[in-house]
mmCIF file of C-alpha atoms in Angstrom:
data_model
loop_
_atom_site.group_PDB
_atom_site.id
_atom_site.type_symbol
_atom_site.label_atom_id
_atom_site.label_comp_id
_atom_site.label_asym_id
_atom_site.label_seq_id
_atom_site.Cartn_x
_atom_site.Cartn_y
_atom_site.Cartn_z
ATOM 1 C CA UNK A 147 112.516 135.832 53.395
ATOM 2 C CA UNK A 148 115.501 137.364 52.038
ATOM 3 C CA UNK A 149 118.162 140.590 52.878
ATOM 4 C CA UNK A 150 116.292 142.646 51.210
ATOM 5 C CA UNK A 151 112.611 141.938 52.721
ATOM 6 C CA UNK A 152 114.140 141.297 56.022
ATOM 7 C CA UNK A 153 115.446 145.268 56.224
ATOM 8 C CA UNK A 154 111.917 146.499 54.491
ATOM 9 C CA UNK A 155 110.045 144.449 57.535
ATOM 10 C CA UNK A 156 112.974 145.899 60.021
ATOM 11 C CA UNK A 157 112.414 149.625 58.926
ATOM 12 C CA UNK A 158 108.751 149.134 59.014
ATOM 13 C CA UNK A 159 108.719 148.225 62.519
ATOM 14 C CA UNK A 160 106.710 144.648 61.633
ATOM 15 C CA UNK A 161 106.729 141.712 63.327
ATOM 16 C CA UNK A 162 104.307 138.908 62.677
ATOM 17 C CA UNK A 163 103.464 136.570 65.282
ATOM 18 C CA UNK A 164 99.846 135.687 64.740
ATOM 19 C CA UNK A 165 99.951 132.139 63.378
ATOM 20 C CA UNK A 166 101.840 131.240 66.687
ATOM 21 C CA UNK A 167 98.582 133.070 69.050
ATOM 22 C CA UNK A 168 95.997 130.856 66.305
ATOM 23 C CA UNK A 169 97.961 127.504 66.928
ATOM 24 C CA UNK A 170 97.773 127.749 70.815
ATOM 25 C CA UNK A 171 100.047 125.724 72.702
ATOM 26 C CA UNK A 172 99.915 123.576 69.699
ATOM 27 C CA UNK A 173 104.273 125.137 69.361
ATOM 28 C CA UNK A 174 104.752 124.495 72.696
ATOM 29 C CA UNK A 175 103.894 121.271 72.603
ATOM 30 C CA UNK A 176 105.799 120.281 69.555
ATOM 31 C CA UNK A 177 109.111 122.347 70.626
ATOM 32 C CA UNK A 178 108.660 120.411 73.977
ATOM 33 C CA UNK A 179 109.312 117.260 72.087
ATOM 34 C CA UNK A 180 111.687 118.517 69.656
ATOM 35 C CA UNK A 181 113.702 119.464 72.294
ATOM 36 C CA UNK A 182 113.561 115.959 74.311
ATOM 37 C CA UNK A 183 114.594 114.516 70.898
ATOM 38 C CA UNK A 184 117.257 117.191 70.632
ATOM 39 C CA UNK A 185 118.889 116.250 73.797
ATOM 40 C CA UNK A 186 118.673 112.843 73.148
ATOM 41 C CA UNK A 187 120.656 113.126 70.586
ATOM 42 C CA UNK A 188 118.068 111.539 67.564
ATOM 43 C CA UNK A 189 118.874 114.903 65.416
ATOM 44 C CA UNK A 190 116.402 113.963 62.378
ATOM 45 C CA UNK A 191 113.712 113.810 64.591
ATOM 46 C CA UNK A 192 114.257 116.864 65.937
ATOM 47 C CA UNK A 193 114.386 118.977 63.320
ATOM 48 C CA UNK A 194 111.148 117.226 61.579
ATOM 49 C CA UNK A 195 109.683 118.741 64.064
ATOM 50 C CA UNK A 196 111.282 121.890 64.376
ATOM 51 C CA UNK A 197 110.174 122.392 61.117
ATOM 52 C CA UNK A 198 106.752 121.556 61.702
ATOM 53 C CA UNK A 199 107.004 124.118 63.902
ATOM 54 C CA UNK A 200 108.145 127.090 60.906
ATOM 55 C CA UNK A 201 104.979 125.356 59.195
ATOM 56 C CA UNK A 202 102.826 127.254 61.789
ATOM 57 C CA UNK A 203 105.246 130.058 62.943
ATOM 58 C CA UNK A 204 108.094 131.043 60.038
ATOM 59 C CA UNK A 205 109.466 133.636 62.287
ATOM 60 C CA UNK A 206 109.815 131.064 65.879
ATOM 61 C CA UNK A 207 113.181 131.883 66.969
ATOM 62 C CA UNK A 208 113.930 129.207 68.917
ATOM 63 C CA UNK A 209 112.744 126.751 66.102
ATOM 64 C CA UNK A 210 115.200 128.363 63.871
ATOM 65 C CA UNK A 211 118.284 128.947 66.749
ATOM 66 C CA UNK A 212 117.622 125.195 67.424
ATOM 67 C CA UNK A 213 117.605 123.997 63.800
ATOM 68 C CA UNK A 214 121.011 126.314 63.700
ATOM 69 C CA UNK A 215 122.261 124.118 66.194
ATOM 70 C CA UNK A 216 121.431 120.888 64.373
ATOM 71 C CA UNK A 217 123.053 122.386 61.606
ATOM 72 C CA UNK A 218 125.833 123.105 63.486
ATOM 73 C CA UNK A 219 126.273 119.696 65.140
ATOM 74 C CA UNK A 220 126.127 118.102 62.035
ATOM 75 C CA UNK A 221 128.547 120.201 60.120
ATOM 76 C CA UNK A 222 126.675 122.275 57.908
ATOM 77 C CA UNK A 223 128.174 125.604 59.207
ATOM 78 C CA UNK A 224 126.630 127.601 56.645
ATOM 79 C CA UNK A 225 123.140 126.602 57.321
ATOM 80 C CA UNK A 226 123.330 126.808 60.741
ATOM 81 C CA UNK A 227 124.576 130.425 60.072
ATOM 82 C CA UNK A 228 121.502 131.062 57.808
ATOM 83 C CA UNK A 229 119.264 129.426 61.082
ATOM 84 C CA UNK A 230 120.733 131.451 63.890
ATOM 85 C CA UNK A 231 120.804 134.763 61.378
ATOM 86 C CA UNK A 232 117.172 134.381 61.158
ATOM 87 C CA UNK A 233 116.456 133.750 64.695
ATOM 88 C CA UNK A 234 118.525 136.725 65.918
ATOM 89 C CA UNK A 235 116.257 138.985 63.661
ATOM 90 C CA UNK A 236 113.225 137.633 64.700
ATOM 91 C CA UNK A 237 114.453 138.106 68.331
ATOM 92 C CA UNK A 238 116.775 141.052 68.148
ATOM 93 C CA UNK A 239 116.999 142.112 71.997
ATOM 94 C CA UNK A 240 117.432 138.094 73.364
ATOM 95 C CA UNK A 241 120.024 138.685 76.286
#
């Protein structure tokens, strides 16, 4: 989604989440996994899955703030920007 669709679905008020309420815990079992790859450190794994997960739910923030961190880790600073930019708009009021 880009700049310009992300402000149109920000003034409308929209925010699409169904695809996550079809696949059941089907995302919480994959980000569980992701995440035990994550922490161990086995990076491409992770995000395989992460994205998996955008395959089912394009708008999962913690998919995206999570693949941001990847990208971070690895050195790509500009994609992990475009990752965590994403995830902030798809969770705006995250403490």
């Amino acid at each position: 989604m880009n700049r310009k669709q992300r402000r149109l679905e920000k003034k409308l008020g929209r925010r699409e989440r169904p695809a996550q309420a079809r696949a059941g815990g089907n995302i919480d079992a994959l980000m569980t996994e992701a995440v035990g790859y994550h922490q161990q450190g086995r990076f491409d794994q992770a995000e395989k899955i992460y994205k998996r997960v955008l395959d089912i739910d394009p708008n999962q923030p913690d998919a995206l703030s999570l693949l941001g961190a990847i990208a971070l880790q690895m050195g790509d600073n500009e994609t992990a920007r475009d990752y965590i930019s994403q995830a902030v708009f798809h969770r705006p009021n995250f403490p």
